[in-house]
Amino acid sequence: MSSPLRVFYGGSFDPVHNGHLAIARAARDALHAEVALVPARDPPHKDATHADSDQRAQLLALAIDGERGLRVDTRELHRAGPSYTFDTLTELRAEAGASAPLAWLVGADSLLQLHTWHRWRELFDLAHIVAVQRPGAEVDAARLREQAPQVLAQINGRWLPPDALADGPAGGFVLLPLAELRPESSTELRRRIAAGEPWREWVPAAVAARIDSLHLYRNPAVILPAFPSSDRP
């Protein structure tokens, strides 16, 4: 009997918001797979996170509480050094075995920067890559050719329909559309919290309550420019 597809969605989740959840749900439903959200301890392409590892993991757990097919995987929080996706997938592959289908989920913006990730070409030896694109920010072959030709060269010949990912352990590429435009970003969410502007509708109620109780993201001095929260190596 073949193993079911397992999907992993990495990011700093600083903090998690409804846009992250929309991406995770879209992948869960389109791929008929469990999705594990993997918070990074030390995202190499970003400044220091604004909430610590335990706090971000708490917020993630609250955000997905009761959600079918979503869970939190904290392995990167317990590993010293930069949170490289290559290292995480190497570990997951060793656990799952050579034949189990694994997929790594990214936002379409991250796909355009995939060539900057640590040992990025080898990711396809370890898992399938699934990119979720937002309405109005479509990523097609023409955009990849213009902005990330190295990535296009790597995924040419790897494009698969979503249902085909479970048929092999790694090496495929799927582009999933997100049904609705999502306005959320962690950078803007932190800015709104610090500025005292409306923000609670961007997160689940339990997450908003925990942010309030822990007084997170209140200091404007730490609201720094950052890549979109799904971008990570």
PDB file of C-alpha atoms in Angstrom:
ATOM      1  CA  MET A   1       0.000   0.000   0.000  1.00  0.00           C
ATOM      2  CA  SER A   2       1.446   3.378  -0.993  1.00  0.00           C
ATOM      3  CA  SER A   3       2.036   6.109   1.592  1.00  0.00           C
ATOM      4  CA  PRO A   4      -0.248   9.167   1.589  1.00  0.00           C
ATOM      5  CA  LEU A   5       1.148  12.497   0.449  1.00  0.00           C
ATOM      6  CA  ARG A   6       2.443  14.689   3.298  1.00  0.00           C
ATOM      7  CA  VAL A   7       2.761  18.440   2.800  1.00  0.00           C
ATOM      8  CA  PHE A   8       4.964  20.830   4.798  1.00  0.00           C
ATOM      9  CA  TYR A   9       4.546  24.611   4.837  1.00  0.00           C
ATOM     10  CA  GLY A  10       7.481  26.545   6.236  1.00  0.00           C
ATOM     11  CA  GLY A  11       7.734  30.153   7.327  1.00  0.00           C
ATOM     12  CA  SER A  12       8.524  32.465  10.193  1.00  0.00           C
ATOM     13  CA  PHE A  13       4.789  32.944  10.956  1.00  0.00           C
ATOM     14  CA  ASP A  14       5.592  36.158  12.817  1.00  0.00           C
ATOM     15  CA  PRO A  15       2.693  36.209  13.468  1.00  0.00           C
ATOM     16  CA  VAL A  16       0.476  33.665  11.750  1.00  0.00           C
ATOM     17  CA  HIS A  17      -2.515  35.262  10.016  1.00  0.00           C
ATOM     18  CA  ASN A  18      -5.562  34.305   7.969  1.00  0.00           C
ATOM     19  CA  GLY A  19      -3.579  34.445   4.721  1.00  0.00           C
ATOM     20  CA  HIS A  20      -1.287  31.679   5.959  1.00  0.00           C
ATOM     21  CA  LEU A  21      -4.322  29.613   6.919  1.00  0.00           C
ATOM     22  CA  ALA A  22      -5.915  30.163   3.506  1.00  0.00           C
ATOM     23  CA  ILE A  23      -2.775  28.810   1.809  1.00  0.00           C
ATOM     24  CA  ALA A  24      -2.619  25.782   4.101  1.00  0.00           C
ATOM     25  CA  ARG A  25      -6.307  25.004   3.564  1.00  0.00           C
ATOM     26  CA  ALA A  26      -5.999  25.410  -0.213  1.00  0.00           C
ATOM     27  CA  ALA A  27      -3.160  22.888  -0.296  1.00  0.00           C
ATOM     28  CA  ARG A  28      -4.958  20.504   2.047  1.00  0.00           C
ATOM     29  CA  ASP A  29      -8.103  20.522  -0.070  1.00  0.00           C
ATOM     30  CA  ALA A  30      -6.485  20.471  -3.519  1.00  0.00           C
ATOM     31  CA  LEU A  31      -3.927  17.792  -2.651  1.00  0.00           C
ATOM     32  CA  HIS A  32      -6.133  15.746  -0.280  1.00  0.00           C
ATOM     33  CA  ALA A  33      -3.265  15.729   2.196  1.00  0.00           C
ATOM     34  CA  GLU A  34      -2.374  16.677   5.742  1.00  0.00           C
ATOM     35  CA  VAL A  35      -0.460  19.953   5.911  1.00  0.00           C
ATOM     36  CA  ALA A  36       2.109  20.583   8.632  1.00  0.00           C
ATOM     37  CA  LEU A  37       3.031  24.208   9.326  1.00  0.00           C
ATOM     38  CA  VAL A  38       6.744  24.424  10.136  1.00  0.00           C
ATOM     39  CA  PRO A  39       7.823  27.592  11.978  1.00  0.00           C
ATOM     40  CA  ALA A  40      11.443  28.558  11.412  1.00  0.00           C
ATOM     41  CA  ARG A  41      13.702  29.147  14.398  1.00  0.00           C
ATOM     42  CA  ASP A  42      16.231  31.262  12.494  1.00  0.00           C
ATOM     43  CA  PRO A  43      15.027  32.328   9.013  1.00  0.00           C
ATOM     44  CA  PRO A  44      18.284  32.947   7.078  1.00  0.00           C
ATOM     45  CA  HIS A  45      16.864  35.590   4.700  1.00  0.00           C
ATOM     46  CA  LYS A  46      15.340  37.785   7.385  1.00  0.00           C
ATOM     47  CA  ASP A  47      16.185  39.904  10.370  1.00  0.00           C
ATOM     48  CA  ALA A  48      15.514  38.446  13.807  1.00  0.00           C
ATOM     49  CA  THR A  49      11.922  37.442  14.416  1.00  0.00           C
ATOM     50  CA  HIS A  50       9.784  39.796  16.492  1.00  0.00           C
ATOM     51  CA  ALA A  51       8.279  37.104  18.720  1.00  0.00           C
ATOM     52  CA  ASP A  52      10.320  34.211  20.098  1.00  0.00           C
ATOM     53  CA  SER A  53      10.030  30.601  18.960  1.00  0.00           C
ATOM     54  CA  ASP A  54       7.704  29.466  21.740  1.00  0.00           C
ATOM     55  CA  GLN A  55       5.370  32.421  21.223  1.00  0.00           C
ATOM     56  CA  ARG A  56       5.127  31.898  17.473  1.00  0.00           C
ATOM     57  CA  ALA A  57       4.486  28.180  17.987  1.00  0.00           C
ATOM     58  CA  GLN A  58       1.760  28.990  20.527  1.00  0.00           C
ATOM     59  CA  LEU A  59       0.048  31.326  18.077  1.00  0.00           C
ATOM     60  CA  LEU A  60       0.219  28.708  15.325  1.00  0.00           C
ATOM     61  CA  ALA A  61      -1.291  26.043  17.570  1.00  0.00           C
ATOM     62  CA  LEU A  62      -4.144  28.391  18.485  1.00  0.00           C
ATOM     63  CA  ALA A  63      -4.689  29.324  14.836  1.00  0.00           C
ATOM     64  CA  ILE A  64      -5.192  25.734  13.671  1.00  0.00           C
ATOM     65  CA  ASP A  65      -6.973  24.388  16.729  1.00  0.00           C
ATOM     66  CA  GLY A  66      -9.892  22.311  15.478  1.00  0.00           C
ATOM     67  CA  GLU A  67      -8.805  22.596  11.835  1.00  0.00           C
ATOM     68  CA  ARG A  68      -9.098  19.331   9.953  1.00  0.00           C
ATOM     69  CA  GLY A  69      -5.866  18.174   8.344  1.00  0.00           C
ATOM     70  CA  LEU A  70      -3.607  20.917   9.714  1.00  0.00           C
ATOM     71  CA  ARG A  71      -0.920  20.531  12.377  1.00  0.00           C
ATOM     72  CA  VAL A  72       2.220  22.247  13.666  1.00  0.00           C
ATOM     73  CA  ASP A  73       5.678  20.673  13.243  1.00  0.00           C
ATOM     74  CA  THR A  74       8.201  22.364  15.561  1.00  0.00           C
ATOM     75  CA  ARG A  75      11.347  20.475  14.505  1.00  0.00           C
ATOM     76  CA  GLU A  76      13.103  23.603  13.236  1.00  0.00           C
ATOM     77  CA  LEU A  77      12.623  25.338  16.584  1.00  0.00           C
ATOM     78  CA  HIS A  78      14.772  22.680  18.248  1.00  0.00           C
ATOM     79  CA  ARG A  79      17.615  22.752  15.710  1.00  0.00           C
ATOM     80  CA  ALA A  80      20.512  25.175  16.129  1.00  0.00           C
ATOM     81  CA  GLY A  81      21.691  27.348  13.260  1.00  0.00           C
ATOM     82  CA  PRO A  82      19.839  28.710  10.228  1.00  0.00           C
ATOM     83  CA  SER A  83      16.520  27.017   9.427  1.00  0.00           C
ATOM     84  CA  TYR A  84      17.399  25.700   6.002  1.00  0.00           C
ATOM     85  CA  THR A  85      14.627  23.914   4.123  1.00  0.00           C
ATOM     86  CA  PHE A  86      17.227  21.519   2.707  1.00  0.00           C
ATOM     87  CA  ASP A  87      18.124  20.336   6.216  1.00  0.00           C
ATOM     88  CA  THR A  88      14.477  19.955   7.199  1.00  0.00           C
ATOM     89  CA  LEU A  89      13.601  17.972   4.087  1.00  0.00           C
ATOM     90  CA  THR A  90      16.674  15.778   4.529  1.00  0.00           C
ATOM     91  CA  GLU A  91      15.456  14.945   8.015  1.00  0.00           C
ATOM     92  CA  LEU A  92      11.882  14.357   6.839  1.00  0.00           C
ATOM     93  CA  ARG A  93      13.047  12.110   4.011  1.00  0.00           C
ATOM     94  CA  ALA A  94      15.124  10.018   6.402  1.00  0.00           C
ATOM     95  CA  GLU A  95      12.081   9.583   8.639  1.00  0.00           C
ATOM     96  CA  ALA A  96       9.598   8.859   5.853  1.00  0.00           C
ATOM     97  CA  GLY A  97      11.750   6.553   3.734  1.00  0.00           C
ATOM     98  CA  ALA A  98      12.754   6.776   0.100  1.00  0.00           C
ATOM     99  CA  SER A  99       9.368   6.030  -1.444  1.00  0.00           C
ATOM    100  CA  ALA A 100       7.006   8.202   0.624  1.00  0.00           C
ATOM    101  CA  PRO A 101       5.577  11.208  -1.266  1.00  0.00           C
ATOM    102  CA  LEU A 102       6.532  14.518   0.383  1.00  0.00           C
ATOM    103  CA  ALA A 103       5.805  18.074  -0.757  1.00  0.00           C
ATOM    104  CA  TRP A 104       7.106  21.457   0.362  1.00  0.00           C
ATOM    105  CA  LEU A 105       4.615  24.317   0.111  1.00  0.00           C
ATOM    106  CA  VAL A 106       5.655  27.875  -0.731  1.00  0.00           C
ATOM    107  CA  GLY A 107       3.983  31.087  -1.751  1.00  0.00           C
ATOM    108  CA  ALA A 108       4.399  32.170  -5.349  1.00  0.00           C
ATOM    109  CA  ASP A 109       6.592  35.071  -4.205  1.00  0.00           C
ATOM    110  CA  SER A 110       8.958  32.561  -2.641  1.00  0.00           C
ATOM    111  CA  LEU A 111       9.079  30.630  -5.903  1.00  0.00           C
ATOM    112  CA  LEU A 112      10.527  33.698  -7.607  1.00  0.00           C
ATOM    113  CA  GLN A 113      13.347  33.686  -5.039  1.00  0.00           C
ATOM    114  CA  LEU A 114      13.853  29.928  -4.844  1.00  0.00           C
ATOM    115  CA  HIS A 115      17.253  30.181  -6.551  1.00  0.00           C
ATOM    116  CA  THR A 116      18.569  32.120  -3.520  1.00  0.00           C
ATOM    117  CA  TRP A 117      17.792  29.272  -1.108  1.00  0.00           C
ATOM    118  CA  HIS A 118      20.448  26.989   0.338  1.00  0.00           C
ATOM    119  CA  ARG A 119      21.079  23.980  -1.977  1.00  0.00           C
ATOM    120  CA  TRP A 120      17.823  24.785  -3.732  1.00  0.00           C
ATOM    121  CA  ARG A 121      18.223  22.459  -6.717  1.00  0.00           C
ATOM    122  CA  GLU A 122      18.574  19.498  -4.379  1.00  0.00           C
ATOM    123  CA  LEU A 123      15.175  20.210  -2.835  1.00  0.00           C
ATOM    124  CA  PHE A 124      13.599  18.474  -5.824  1.00  0.00           C
ATOM    125  CA  ASP A 125      15.516  15.292  -4.950  1.00  0.00           C
ATOM    126  CA  LEU A 126      13.867  15.307  -1.533  1.00  0.00           C
ATOM    127  CA  ALA A 127      10.286  16.441  -2.197  1.00  0.00           C
ATOM    128  CA  HIS A 128       7.814  17.875  -4.644  1.00  0.00           C
ATOM    129  CA  ILE A 129       7.520  21.678  -4.654  1.00  0.00           C
ATOM    130  CA  VAL A 130       4.042  23.224  -4.526  1.00  0.00           C
ATOM    131  CA  ALA A 131       3.581  26.965  -5.052  1.00  0.00           C
ATOM    132  CA  VAL A 132       0.328  28.740  -4.172  1.00  0.00           C
ATOM    133  CA  GLN A 133      -0.382  31.919  -6.108  1.00  0.00           C
ATOM    134  CA  ARG A 134      -2.692  34.740  -5.079  1.00  0.00           C
ATOM    135  CA  PRO A 135      -5.179  36.322  -7.510  1.00  0.00           C
ATOM    136  CA  GLY A 136      -3.531  39.297  -9.152  1.00  0.00           C
ATOM    137  CA  ALA A 137      -0.022  37.939  -8.508  1.00  0.00           C
ATOM    138  CA  GLU A 138       0.017  35.074 -10.958  1.00  0.00           C
ATOM    139  CA  VAL A 139       3.290  33.316 -11.653  1.00  0.00           C
ATOM    140  CA  ASP A 140       3.496  31.738 -15.090  1.00  0.00           C
ATOM    141  CA  ALA A 141       6.340  30.670 -17.351  1.00  0.00           C
ATOM    142  CA  ALA A 142       6.675  34.174 -18.826  1.00  0.00           C
ATOM    143  CA  ARG A 143       7.077  35.806 -15.395  1.00  0.00           C
ATOM    144  CA  LEU A 144       9.523  33.139 -14.275  1.00  0.00           C
ATOM    145  CA  ARG A 145      11.529  33.581 -17.479  1.00  0.00           C
ATOM    146  CA  GLU A 146      11.782  37.303 -16.764  1.00  0.00           C
ATOM    147  CA  GLN A 147      12.350  37.266 -12.998  1.00  0.00           C
ATOM    148  CA  ALA A 148      13.765  33.837 -12.140  1.00  0.00           C
ATOM    149  CA  PRO A 149      15.068  32.032 -15.244  1.00  0.00           C
ATOM    150  CA  GLN A 150      17.113  29.620 -13.110  1.00  0.00           C
ATOM    151  CA  VAL A 151      13.948  28.463 -11.375  1.00  0.00           C
ATOM    152  CA  LEU A 152      12.084  28.075 -14.660  1.00  0.00           C
ATOM    153  CA  ALA A 153      14.917  25.952 -16.049  1.00  0.00           C
ATOM    154  CA  GLN A 154      14.744  23.739 -12.968  1.00  0.00           C
ATOM    155  CA  ILE A 155      10.971  23.196 -13.002  1.00  0.00           C
ATOM    156  CA  ASN A 156      10.624  22.713 -16.758  1.00  0.00           C
ATOM    157  CA  GLY A 157       9.590  19.124 -17.276  1.00  0.00           C
ATOM    158  CA  ARG A 158       8.458  18.802 -13.658  1.00  0.00           C
ATOM    159  CA  TRP A 159       4.957  20.360 -13.908  1.00  0.00           C
ATOM    160  CA  LEU A 160       2.307  17.956 -12.680  1.00  0.00           C
ATOM    161  CA  PRO A 161      -1.429  18.020 -11.949  1.00  0.00           C
ATOM    162  CA  PRO A 162      -2.126  18.068  -8.200  1.00  0.00           C
ATOM    163  CA  ASP A 163      -3.473  14.514  -8.138  1.00  0.00           C
ATOM    164  CA  ALA A 164      -0.194  13.144  -9.515  1.00  0.00           C
ATOM    165  CA  LEU A 165       1.984  14.136  -6.553  1.00  0.00           C
ATOM    166  CA  ALA A 166       1.032  11.083  -4.525  1.00  0.00           C
ATOM    167  CA  ASP A 167       2.310   8.816  -7.312  1.00  0.00           C
ATOM    168  CA  GLY A 168       5.984   9.595  -6.676  1.00  0.00           C
ATOM    169  CA  PRO A 169       8.206  10.560  -3.750  1.00  0.00           C
ATOM    170  CA  ALA A 170       9.733  13.792  -5.078  1.00  0.00           C
ATOM    171  CA  GLY A 171      10.735  15.861  -8.096  1.00  0.00           C
ATOM    172  CA  GLY A 172       7.402  17.271  -9.229  1.00  0.00           C
ATOM    173  CA  PHE A 173       6.136  20.838  -9.345  1.00  0.00           C
ATOM    174  CA  VAL A 174       2.553  22.039  -8.899  1.00  0.00           C
ATOM    175  CA  LEU A 175       1.160  25.552  -9.104  1.00  0.00           C
ATOM    176  CA  LEU A 176      -2.044  25.968  -7.084  1.00  0.00           C
ATOM    177  CA  PRO A 177      -4.311  29.015  -7.445  1.00  0.00           C
ATOM    178  CA  LEU A 178      -5.697  30.629  -4.316  1.00  0.00           C
ATOM    179  CA  ALA A 179      -9.419  31.152  -4.761  1.00  0.00           C
ATOM    180  CA  GLU A 180      -9.619  34.634  -3.249  1.00  0.00           C
ATOM    181  CA  LEU A 181      -7.323  37.609  -2.898  1.00  0.00           C
ATOM    182  CA  ARG A 182      -5.789  37.790   0.565  1.00  0.00           C
ATOM    183  CA  PRO A 183      -4.690  41.196   1.937  1.00  0.00           C
ATOM    184  CA  GLU A 184      -2.739  39.921   4.933  1.00  0.00           C
ATOM    185  CA  SER A 185       1.011  40.060   5.455  1.00  0.00           C
ATOM    186  CA  SER A 186       2.918  39.607   8.695  1.00  0.00           C
ATOM    187  CA  THR A 187       4.890  42.804   8.107  1.00  0.00           C
ATOM    188  CA  GLU A 188       1.746  44.915   7.734  1.00  0.00           C
ATOM    189  CA  LEU A 189       0.060  43.088  10.614  1.00  0.00           C
ATOM    190  CA  ARG A 190       2.946  43.927  12.955  1.00  0.00           C
ATOM    191  CA  ARG A 191       2.847  47.545  11.807  1.00  0.00           C
ATOM    192  CA  ARG A 192      -0.869  47.803  12.464  1.00  0.00           C
ATOM    193  CA  ILE A 193      -0.548  46.312  15.947  1.00  0.00           C
ATOM    194  CA  ALA A 194       2.284  48.688  16.849  1.00  0.00           C
ATOM    195  CA  ALA A 195       0.434  51.695  15.422  1.00  0.00           C
ATOM    196  CA  GLY A 196      -2.807  50.904  17.215  1.00  0.00           C
ATOM    197  CA  GLU A 197      -4.676  50.477  13.927  1.00  0.00           C
ATOM    198  CA  PRO A 198      -7.353  47.808  13.302  1.00  0.00           C
ATOM    199  CA  TRP A 199      -5.773  44.369  12.924  1.00  0.00           C
ATOM    200  CA  ARG A 200      -7.797  41.712  14.738  1.00  0.00           C
ATOM    201  CA  GLU A 201      -9.844  40.704  11.687  1.00  0.00           C
ATOM    202  CA  TRP A 202      -6.613  39.449  10.095  1.00  0.00           C
ATOM    203  CA  VAL A 203      -6.130  36.651  12.642  1.00  0.00           C
ATOM    204  CA  PRO A 204      -8.303  34.055  14.400  1.00  0.00           C
ATOM    205  CA  ALA A 205      -9.886  35.364  17.590  1.00  0.00           C
ATOM    206  CA  ALA A 206      -7.781  33.076  19.809  1.00  0.00           C
ATOM    207  CA  VAL A 207      -4.597  34.380  18.175  1.00  0.00           C
ATOM    208  CA  ALA A 208      -5.672  38.004  18.710  1.00  0.00           C
ATOM    209  CA  ALA A 209      -6.380  37.276  22.367  1.00  0.00           C
ATOM    210  CA  ARG A 210      -2.955  35.691  22.887  1.00  0.00           C
ATOM    211  CA  ILE A 211      -1.164  38.552  21.125  1.00  0.00           C
ATOM    212  CA  ASP A 212      -2.973  40.932  23.474  1.00  0.00           C
ATOM    213  CA  SER A 213      -2.244  38.894  26.599  1.00  0.00           C
ATOM    214  CA  LEU A 214       1.468  38.604  25.765  1.00  0.00           C
ATOM    215  CA  HIS A 215       1.700  42.251  24.608  1.00  0.00           C
ATOM    216  CA  LEU A 216       3.382  41.139  21.397  1.00  0.00           C
ATOM    217  CA  TYR A 217       4.387  43.415  18.516  1.00  0.00           C
ATOM    218  CA  ARG A 218       3.763  46.587  20.519  1.00  0.00           C
ATOM    219  CA  ASN A 219       7.154  48.269  20.155  1.00  0.00           C
ATOM    220  CA  PRO A 220       7.381  50.322  16.939  1.00  0.00           C
ATOM    221  CA  ALA A 221      11.175  50.140  17.109  1.00  0.00           C
ATOM    222  CA  VAL A 222      11.094  46.456  16.140  1.00  0.00           C
ATOM    223  CA  ILE A 223       8.704  46.811  13.210  1.00  0.00           C
ATOM    224  CA  LEU A 224      11.307  46.380  10.502  1.00  0.00           C
ATOM    225  CA  PRO A 225      10.923  45.796   6.759  1.00  0.00           C
ATOM    226  CA  ALA A 226      10.841  42.103   5.941  1.00  0.00           C
ATOM    227  CA  PHE A 227      10.247  39.701   3.108  1.00  0.00           C
ATOM    228  CA  PRO A 228       6.700  38.292   2.892  1.00  0.00           C
ATOM    229  CA  SER A 229       6.339  35.839   5.714  1.00  0.00           C
ATOM    230  CA  SER A 230       6.112  32.816   3.422  1.00  0.00           C
ATOM    231  CA  ASP A 231       9.546  33.594   1.902  1.00  0.00           C
ATOM    232  CA  ARG A 232      12.178  31.411   3.439  1.00  0.00           C
ATOM    233  CA  PRO A 233      15.103  29.247   2.397  1.00  0.00           C
TER     234      PRO A 233
END
